[in-house]
JSON list of C-alpha atoms in Angstrom, two decimals:
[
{"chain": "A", "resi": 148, "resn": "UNK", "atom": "CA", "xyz": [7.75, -8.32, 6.38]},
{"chain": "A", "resi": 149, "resn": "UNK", "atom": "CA", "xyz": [6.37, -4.69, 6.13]},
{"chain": "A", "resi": 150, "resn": "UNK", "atom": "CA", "xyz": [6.88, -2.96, 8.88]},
{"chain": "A", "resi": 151, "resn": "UNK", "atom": "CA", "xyz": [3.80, -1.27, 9.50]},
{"chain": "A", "resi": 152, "resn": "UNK", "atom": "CA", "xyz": [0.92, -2.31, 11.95]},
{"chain": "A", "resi": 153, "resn": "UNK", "atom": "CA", "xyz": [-0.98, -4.96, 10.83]},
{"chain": "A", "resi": 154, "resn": "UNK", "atom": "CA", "xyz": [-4.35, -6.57, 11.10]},
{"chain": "A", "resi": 155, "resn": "UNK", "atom": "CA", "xyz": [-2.45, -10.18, 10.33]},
{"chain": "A", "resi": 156, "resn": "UNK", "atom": "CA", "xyz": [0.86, -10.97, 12.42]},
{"chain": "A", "resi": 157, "resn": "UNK", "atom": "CA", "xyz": [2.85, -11.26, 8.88]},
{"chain": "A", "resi": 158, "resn": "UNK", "atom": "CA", "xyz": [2.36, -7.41, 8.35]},
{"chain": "A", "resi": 159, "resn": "UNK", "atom": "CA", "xyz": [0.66, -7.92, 5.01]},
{"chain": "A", "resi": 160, "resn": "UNK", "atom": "CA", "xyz": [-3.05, -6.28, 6.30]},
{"chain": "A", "resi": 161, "resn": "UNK", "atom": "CA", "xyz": [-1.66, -2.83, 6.98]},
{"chain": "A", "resi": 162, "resn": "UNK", "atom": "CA", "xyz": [-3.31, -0.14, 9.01]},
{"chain": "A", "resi": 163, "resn": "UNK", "atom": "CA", "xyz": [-1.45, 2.63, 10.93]},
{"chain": "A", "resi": 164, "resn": "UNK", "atom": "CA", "xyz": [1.61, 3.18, 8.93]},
{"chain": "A", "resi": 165, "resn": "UNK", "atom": "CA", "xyz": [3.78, 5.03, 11.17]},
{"chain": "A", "resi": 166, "resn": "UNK", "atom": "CA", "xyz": [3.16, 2.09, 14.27]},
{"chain": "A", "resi": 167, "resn": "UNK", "atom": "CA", "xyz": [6.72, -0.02, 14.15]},
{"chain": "A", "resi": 168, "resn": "UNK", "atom": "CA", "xyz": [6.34, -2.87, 16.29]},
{"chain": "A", "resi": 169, "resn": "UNK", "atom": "CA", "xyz": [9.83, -3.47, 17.94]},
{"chain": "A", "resi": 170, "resn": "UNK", "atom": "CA", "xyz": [11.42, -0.18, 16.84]},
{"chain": "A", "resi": 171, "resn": "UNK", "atom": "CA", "xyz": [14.53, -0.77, 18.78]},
{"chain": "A", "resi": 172, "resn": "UNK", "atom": "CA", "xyz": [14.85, -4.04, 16.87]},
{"chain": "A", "resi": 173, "resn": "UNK", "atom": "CA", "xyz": [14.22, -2.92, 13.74]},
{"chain": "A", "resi": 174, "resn": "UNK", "atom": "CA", "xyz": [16.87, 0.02, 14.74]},
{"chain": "A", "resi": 175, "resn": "UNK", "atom": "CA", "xyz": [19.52, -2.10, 15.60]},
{"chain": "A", "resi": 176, "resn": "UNK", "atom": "CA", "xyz": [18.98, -4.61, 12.40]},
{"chain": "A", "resi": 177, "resn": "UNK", "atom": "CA", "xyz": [19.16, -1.06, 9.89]},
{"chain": "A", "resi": 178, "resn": "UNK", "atom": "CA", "xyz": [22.45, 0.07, 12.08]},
{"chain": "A", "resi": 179, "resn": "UNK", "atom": "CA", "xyz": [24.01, -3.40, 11.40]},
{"chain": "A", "resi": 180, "resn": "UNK", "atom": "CA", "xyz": [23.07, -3.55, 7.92]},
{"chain": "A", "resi": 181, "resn": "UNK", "atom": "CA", "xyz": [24.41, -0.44, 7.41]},
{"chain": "A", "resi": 182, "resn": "UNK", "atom": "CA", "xyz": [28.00, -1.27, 9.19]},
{"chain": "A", "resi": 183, "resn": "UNK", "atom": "CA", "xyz": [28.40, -4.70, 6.89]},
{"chain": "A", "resi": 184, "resn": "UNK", "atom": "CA", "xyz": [27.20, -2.70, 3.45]},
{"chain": "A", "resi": 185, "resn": "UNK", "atom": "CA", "xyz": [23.86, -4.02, 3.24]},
{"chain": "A", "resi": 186, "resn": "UNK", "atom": "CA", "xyz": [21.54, -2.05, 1.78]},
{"chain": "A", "resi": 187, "resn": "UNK", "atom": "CA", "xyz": [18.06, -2.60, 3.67]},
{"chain": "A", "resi": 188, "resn": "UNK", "atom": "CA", "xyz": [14.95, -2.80, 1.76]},
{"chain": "A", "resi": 189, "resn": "UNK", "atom": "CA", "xyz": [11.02, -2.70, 3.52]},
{"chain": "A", "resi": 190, "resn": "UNK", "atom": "CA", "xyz": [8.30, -4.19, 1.91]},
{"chain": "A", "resi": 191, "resn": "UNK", "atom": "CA", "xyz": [5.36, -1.78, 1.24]},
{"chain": "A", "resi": 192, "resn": "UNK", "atom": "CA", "xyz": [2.17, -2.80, 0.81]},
{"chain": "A", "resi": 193, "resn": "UNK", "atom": "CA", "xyz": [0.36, -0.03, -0.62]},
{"chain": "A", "resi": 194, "resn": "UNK", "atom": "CA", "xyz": [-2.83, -1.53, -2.85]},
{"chain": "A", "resi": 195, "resn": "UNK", "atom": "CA", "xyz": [-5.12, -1.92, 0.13]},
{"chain": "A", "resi": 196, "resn": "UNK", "atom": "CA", "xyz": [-5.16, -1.15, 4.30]},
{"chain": "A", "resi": 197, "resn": "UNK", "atom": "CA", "xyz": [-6.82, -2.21, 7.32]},
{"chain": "A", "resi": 198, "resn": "UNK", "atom": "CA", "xyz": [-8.89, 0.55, 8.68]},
{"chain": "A", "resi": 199, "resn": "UNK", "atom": "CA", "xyz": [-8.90, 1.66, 12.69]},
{"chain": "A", "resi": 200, "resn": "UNK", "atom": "CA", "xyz": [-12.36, 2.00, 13.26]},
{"chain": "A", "resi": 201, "resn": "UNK", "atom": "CA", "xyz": [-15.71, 1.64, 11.89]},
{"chain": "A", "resi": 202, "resn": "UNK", "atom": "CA", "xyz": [-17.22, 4.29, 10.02]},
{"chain": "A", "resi": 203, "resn": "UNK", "atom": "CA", "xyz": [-20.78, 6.10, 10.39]},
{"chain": "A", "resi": 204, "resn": "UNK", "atom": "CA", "xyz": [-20.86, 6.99, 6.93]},
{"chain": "A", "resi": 205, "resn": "UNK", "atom": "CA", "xyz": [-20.60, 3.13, 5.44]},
{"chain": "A", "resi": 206, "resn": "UNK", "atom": "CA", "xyz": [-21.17, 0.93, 9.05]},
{"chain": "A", "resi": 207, "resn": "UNK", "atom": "CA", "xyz": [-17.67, -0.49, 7.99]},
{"chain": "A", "resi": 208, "resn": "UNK", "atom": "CA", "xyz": [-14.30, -0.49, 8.52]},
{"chain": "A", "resi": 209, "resn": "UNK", "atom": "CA", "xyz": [-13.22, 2.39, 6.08]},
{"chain": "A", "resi": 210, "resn": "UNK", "atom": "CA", "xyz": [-12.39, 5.31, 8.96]},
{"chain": "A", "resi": 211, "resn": "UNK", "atom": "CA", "xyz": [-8.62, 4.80, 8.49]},
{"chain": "A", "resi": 212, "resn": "UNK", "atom": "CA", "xyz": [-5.14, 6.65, 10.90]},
{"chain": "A", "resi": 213, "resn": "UNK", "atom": "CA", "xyz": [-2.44, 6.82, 10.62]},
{"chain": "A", "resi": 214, "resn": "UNK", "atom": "CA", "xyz": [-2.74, 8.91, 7.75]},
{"chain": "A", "resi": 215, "resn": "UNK", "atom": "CA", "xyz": [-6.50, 9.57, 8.37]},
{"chain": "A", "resi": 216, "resn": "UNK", "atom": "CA", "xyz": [-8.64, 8.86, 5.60]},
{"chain": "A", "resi": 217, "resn": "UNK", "atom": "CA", "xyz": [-12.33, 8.11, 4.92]},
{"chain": "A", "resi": 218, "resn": "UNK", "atom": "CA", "xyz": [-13.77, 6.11, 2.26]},
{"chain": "A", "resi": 219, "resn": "UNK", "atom": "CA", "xyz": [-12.97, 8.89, -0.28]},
{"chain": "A", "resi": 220, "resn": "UNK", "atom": "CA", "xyz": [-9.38, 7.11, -0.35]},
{"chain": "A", "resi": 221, "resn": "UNK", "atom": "CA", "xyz": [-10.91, 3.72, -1.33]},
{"chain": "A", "resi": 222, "resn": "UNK", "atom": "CA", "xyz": [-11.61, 2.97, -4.68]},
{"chain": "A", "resi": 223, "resn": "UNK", "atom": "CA", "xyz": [-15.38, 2.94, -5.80]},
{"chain": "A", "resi": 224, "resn": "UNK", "atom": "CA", "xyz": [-15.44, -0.26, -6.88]},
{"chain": "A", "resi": 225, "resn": "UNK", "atom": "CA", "xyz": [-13.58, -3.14, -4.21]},
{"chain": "A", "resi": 226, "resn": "UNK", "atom": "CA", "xyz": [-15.52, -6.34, -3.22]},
{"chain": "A", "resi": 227, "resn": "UNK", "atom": "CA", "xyz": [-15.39, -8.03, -0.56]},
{"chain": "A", "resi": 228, "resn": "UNK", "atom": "CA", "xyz": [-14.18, -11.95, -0.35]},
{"chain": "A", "resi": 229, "resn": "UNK", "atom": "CA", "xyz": [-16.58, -14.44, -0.14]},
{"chain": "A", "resi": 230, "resn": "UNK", "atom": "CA", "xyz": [-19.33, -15.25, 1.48]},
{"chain": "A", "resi": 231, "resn": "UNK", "atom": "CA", "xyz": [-19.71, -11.55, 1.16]},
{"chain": "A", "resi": 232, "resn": "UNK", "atom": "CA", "xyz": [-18.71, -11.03, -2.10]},
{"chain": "A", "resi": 233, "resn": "UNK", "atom": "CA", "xyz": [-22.12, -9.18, -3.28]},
{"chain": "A", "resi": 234, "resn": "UNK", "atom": "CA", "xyz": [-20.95, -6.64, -1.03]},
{"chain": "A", "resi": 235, "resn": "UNK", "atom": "CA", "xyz": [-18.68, -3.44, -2.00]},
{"chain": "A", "resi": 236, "resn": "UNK", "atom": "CA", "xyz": [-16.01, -2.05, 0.59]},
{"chain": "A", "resi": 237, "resn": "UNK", "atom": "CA", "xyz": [-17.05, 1.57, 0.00]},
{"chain": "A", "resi": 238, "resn": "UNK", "atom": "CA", "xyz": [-20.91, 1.29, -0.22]},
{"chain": "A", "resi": 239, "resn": "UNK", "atom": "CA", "xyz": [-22.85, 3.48, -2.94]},
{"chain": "A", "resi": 240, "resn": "UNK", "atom": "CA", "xyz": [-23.81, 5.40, -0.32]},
{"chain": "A", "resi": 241, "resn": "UNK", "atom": "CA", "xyz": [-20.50, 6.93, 0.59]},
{"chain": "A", "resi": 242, "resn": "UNK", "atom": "CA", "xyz": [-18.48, 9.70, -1.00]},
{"chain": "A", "resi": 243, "resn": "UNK", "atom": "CA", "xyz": [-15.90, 6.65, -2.49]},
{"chain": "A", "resi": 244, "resn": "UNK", "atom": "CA", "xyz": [-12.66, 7.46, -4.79]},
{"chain": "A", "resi": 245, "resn": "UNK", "atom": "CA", "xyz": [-12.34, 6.83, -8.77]},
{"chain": "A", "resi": 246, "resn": "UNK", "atom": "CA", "xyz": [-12.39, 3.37, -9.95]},
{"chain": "A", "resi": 247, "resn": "UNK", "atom": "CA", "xyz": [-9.67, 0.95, -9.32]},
{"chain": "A", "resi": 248, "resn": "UNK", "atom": "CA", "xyz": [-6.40, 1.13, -11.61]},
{"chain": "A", "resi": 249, "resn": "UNK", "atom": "CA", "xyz": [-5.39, -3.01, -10.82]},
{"chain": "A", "resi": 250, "resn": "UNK", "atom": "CA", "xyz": [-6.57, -6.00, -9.43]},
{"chain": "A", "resi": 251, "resn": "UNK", "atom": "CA", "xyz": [-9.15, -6.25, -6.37]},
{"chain": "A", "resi": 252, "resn": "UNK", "atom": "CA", "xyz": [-7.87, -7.38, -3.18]},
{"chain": "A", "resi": 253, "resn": "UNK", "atom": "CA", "xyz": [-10.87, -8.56, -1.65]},
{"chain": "A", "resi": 254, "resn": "UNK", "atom": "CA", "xyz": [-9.13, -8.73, 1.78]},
{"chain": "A", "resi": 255, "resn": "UNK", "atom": "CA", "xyz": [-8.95, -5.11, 2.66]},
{"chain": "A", "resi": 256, "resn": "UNK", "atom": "CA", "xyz": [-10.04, -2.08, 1.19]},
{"chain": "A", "resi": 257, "resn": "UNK", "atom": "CA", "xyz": [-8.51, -0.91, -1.95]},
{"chain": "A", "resi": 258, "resn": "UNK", "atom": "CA", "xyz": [-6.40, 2.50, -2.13]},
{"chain": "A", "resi": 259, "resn": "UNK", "atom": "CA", "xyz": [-7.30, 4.92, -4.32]},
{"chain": "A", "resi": 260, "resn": "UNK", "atom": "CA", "xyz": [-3.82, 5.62, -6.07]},
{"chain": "A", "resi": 261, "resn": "UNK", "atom": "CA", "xyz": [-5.15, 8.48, -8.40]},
{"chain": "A", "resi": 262, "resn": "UNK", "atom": "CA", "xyz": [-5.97, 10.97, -5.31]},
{"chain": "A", "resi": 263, "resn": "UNK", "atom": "CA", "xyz": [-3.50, 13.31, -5.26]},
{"chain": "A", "resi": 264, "resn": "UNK", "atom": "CA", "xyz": [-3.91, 13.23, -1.07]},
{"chain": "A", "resi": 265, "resn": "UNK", "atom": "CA", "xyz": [-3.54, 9.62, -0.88]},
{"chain": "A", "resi": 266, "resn": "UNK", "atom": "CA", "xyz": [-0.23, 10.00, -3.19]},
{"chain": "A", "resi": 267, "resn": "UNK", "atom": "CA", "xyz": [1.17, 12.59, -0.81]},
{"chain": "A", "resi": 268, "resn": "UNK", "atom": "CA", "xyz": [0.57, 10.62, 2.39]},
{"chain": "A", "resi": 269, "resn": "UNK", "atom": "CA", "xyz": [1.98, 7.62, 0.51]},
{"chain": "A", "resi": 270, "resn": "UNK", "atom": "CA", "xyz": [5.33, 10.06, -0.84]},
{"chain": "A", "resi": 271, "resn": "UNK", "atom": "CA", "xyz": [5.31, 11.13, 2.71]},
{"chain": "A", "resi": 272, "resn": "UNK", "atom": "CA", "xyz": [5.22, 7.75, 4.37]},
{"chain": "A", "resi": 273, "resn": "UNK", "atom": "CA", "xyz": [8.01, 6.46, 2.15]},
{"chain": "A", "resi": 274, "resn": "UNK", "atom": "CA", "xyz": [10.21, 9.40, 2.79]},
{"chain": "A", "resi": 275, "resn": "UNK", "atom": "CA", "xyz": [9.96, 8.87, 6.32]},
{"chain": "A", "resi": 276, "resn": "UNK", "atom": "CA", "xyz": [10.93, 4.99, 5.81]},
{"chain": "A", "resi": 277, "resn": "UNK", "atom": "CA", "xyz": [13.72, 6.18, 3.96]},
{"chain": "A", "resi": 278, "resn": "UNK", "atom": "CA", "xyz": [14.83, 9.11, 6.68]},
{"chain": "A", "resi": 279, "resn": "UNK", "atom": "CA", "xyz": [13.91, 8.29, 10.05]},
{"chain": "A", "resi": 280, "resn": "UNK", "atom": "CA", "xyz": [13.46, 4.77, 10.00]},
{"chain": "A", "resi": 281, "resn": "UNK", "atom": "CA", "xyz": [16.48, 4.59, 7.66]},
{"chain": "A", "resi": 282, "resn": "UNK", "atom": "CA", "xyz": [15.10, 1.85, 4.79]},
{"chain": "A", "resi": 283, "resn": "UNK", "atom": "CA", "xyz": [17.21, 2.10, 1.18]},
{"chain": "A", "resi": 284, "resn": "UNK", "atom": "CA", "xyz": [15.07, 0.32, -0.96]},
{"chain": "A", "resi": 285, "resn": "UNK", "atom": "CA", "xyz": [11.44, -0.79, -1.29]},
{"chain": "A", "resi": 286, "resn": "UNK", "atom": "CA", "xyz": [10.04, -4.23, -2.38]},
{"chain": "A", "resi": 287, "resn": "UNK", "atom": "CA", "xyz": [6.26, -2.93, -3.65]},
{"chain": "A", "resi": 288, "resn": "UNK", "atom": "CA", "xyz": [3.92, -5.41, -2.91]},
{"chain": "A", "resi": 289, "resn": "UNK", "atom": "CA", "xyz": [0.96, -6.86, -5.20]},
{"chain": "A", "resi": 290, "resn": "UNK", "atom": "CA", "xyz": [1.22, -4.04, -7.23]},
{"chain": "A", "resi": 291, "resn": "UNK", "atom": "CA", "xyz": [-1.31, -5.85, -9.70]},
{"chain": "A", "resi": 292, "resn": "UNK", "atom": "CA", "xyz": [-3.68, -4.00, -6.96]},
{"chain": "A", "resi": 293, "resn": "UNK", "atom": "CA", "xyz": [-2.57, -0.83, -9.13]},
{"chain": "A", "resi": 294, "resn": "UNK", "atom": "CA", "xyz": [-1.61, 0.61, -12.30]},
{"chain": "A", "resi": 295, "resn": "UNK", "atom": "CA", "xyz": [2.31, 0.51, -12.45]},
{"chain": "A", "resi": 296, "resn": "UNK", "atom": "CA", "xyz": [2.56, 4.90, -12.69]},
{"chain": "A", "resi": 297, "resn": "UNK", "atom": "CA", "xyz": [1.75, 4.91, -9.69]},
{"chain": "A", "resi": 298, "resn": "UNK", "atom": "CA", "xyz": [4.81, 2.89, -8.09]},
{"chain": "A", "resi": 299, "resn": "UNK", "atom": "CA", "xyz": [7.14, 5.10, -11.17]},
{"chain": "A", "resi": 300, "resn": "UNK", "atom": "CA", "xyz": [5.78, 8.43, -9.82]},
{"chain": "A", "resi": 301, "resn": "UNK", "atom": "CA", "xyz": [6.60, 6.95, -5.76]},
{"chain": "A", "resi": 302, "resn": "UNK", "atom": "CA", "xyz": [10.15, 5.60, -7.08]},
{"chain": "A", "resi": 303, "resn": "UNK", "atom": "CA", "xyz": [10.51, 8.92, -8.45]},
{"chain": "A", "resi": 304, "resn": "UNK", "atom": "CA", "xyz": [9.98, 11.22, -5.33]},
{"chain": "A", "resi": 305, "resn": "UNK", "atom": "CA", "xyz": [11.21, 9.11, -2.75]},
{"chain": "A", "resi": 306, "resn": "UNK", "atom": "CA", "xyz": [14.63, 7.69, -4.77]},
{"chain": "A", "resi": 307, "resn": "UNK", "atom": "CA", "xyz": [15.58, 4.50, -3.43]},
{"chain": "A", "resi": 308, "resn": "UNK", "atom": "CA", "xyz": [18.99, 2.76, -4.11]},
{"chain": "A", "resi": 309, "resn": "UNK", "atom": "CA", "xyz": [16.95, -0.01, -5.65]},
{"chain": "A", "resi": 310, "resn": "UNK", "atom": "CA", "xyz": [13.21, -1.44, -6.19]},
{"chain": "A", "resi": 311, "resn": "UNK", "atom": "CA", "xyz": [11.39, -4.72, -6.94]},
{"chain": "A", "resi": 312, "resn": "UNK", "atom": "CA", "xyz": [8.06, -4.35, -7.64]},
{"chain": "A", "resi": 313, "resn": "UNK", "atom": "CA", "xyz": [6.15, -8.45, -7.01]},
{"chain": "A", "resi": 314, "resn": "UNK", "atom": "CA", "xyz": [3.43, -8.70, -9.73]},
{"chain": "A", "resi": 315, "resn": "UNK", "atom": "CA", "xyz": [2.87, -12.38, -9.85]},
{"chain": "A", "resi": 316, "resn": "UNK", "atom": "CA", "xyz": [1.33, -13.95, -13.16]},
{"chain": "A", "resi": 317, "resn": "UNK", "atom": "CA", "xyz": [2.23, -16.19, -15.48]},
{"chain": "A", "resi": 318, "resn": "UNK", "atom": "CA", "xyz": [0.97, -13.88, -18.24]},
{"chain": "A", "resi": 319, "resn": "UNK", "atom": "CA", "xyz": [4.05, -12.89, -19.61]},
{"chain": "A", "resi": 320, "resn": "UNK", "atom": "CA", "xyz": [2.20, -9.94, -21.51]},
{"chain": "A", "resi": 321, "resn": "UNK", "atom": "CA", "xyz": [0.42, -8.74, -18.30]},
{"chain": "A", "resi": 322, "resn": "UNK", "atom": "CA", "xyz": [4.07, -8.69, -16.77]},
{"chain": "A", "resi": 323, "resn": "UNK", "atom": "CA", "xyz": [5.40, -6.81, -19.44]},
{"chain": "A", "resi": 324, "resn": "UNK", "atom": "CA", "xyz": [2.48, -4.73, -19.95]},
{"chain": "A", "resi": 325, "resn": "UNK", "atom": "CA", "xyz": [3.09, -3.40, -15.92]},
{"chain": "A", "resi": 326, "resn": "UNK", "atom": "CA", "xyz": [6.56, -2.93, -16.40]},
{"chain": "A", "resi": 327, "resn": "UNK", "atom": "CA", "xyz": [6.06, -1.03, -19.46]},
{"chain": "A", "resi": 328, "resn": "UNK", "atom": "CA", "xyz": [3.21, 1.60, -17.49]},
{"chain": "A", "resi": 329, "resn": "UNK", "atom": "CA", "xyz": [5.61, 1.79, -14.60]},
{"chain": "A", "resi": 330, "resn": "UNK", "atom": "CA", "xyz": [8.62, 2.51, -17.03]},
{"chain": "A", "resi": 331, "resn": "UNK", "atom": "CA", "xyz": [10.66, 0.13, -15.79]}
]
């Protein structure tokens, strides 16, 4: 499971990114993986997070740590699940990001993948996987939440050993049309 915390206790609800639950654990199972040539691979879950607190500008909860962000790293247009699915995660009343580049998770708010700050915290995040928590490859997950450049350009700063990417349809063209934009 991602390593992250997490609003749900299988890690898939992220919020602060750089809170490991059981560090020395997680430590120990890397070190060992390591000795026995196993290459250890983290699941990210970078379409949508869970944020720390609610926010003044949208009454919601869109004020984000651990990297800090406001609703201006959500995308402009994520709904909600139902029963409140008239309602948008980033109100039209707040300073939201572009429009979304995938699928709506209506779960948790949406990341804005084409802000250049949000792809520098997420760059940054995964180096630190990689370095100090000491991760070789990264399992991307839902990445129908986002348009497949986006995982190419984090594959391409952070250089894992390897990467799966889980975009789950039984559209074989949407499949291939994802692997195609993430040049894979």
């Amino acid at each position: 499971p991602p390593p992250s915390e997490s609003a749900d206790p299988q890690g898939y609800l992220p919020g602060r990114w750089y809170v490991i639950g059981n560090r020395t654990l997680l430590d120990a199972a890397i070190s060992a993986a390591h000795a026995n040539g196993i290459v250890p691979m983290v699941d990210v879950v970078l379409n949508h997070r869970t944020a720390a607190r609610i926010s003044p500008n949208s009454s919601d909860w869109t004020d984000f740590e651990g990297p800090d962000w406001g609703e201006w790293a959500i995308v402009k247009d994520d709904w909600k699940c139902p029963p409140d699915e008239q309602e948008k995660s980033c109100p039209d009343n707040c300073t939201c990001g572009e429009a979304d580049t995938g699928e709506n998770a209506c779960y948790a708010p949406d990341v804005d993948h084409t802000n250049p700050l949000v792809q520098a915290d997420v760059i940054e995040w995964m180096r630190w996987l990689r370095s100090d928590v000491g991760f070789d490859a990264f399992r991307f997950d839902n990445t129908k939440g986002f348009a497949g450049k986006y995982v190419e350009q984090y594959i391409q700063a952070t250089d894992p050993v390897y990467t799966v990417a889980e975009y789950y349809d039984s559209n074989r063209n949407l499949v291939t049309g994802w692997l195609d934009s993430s040049n894979r």
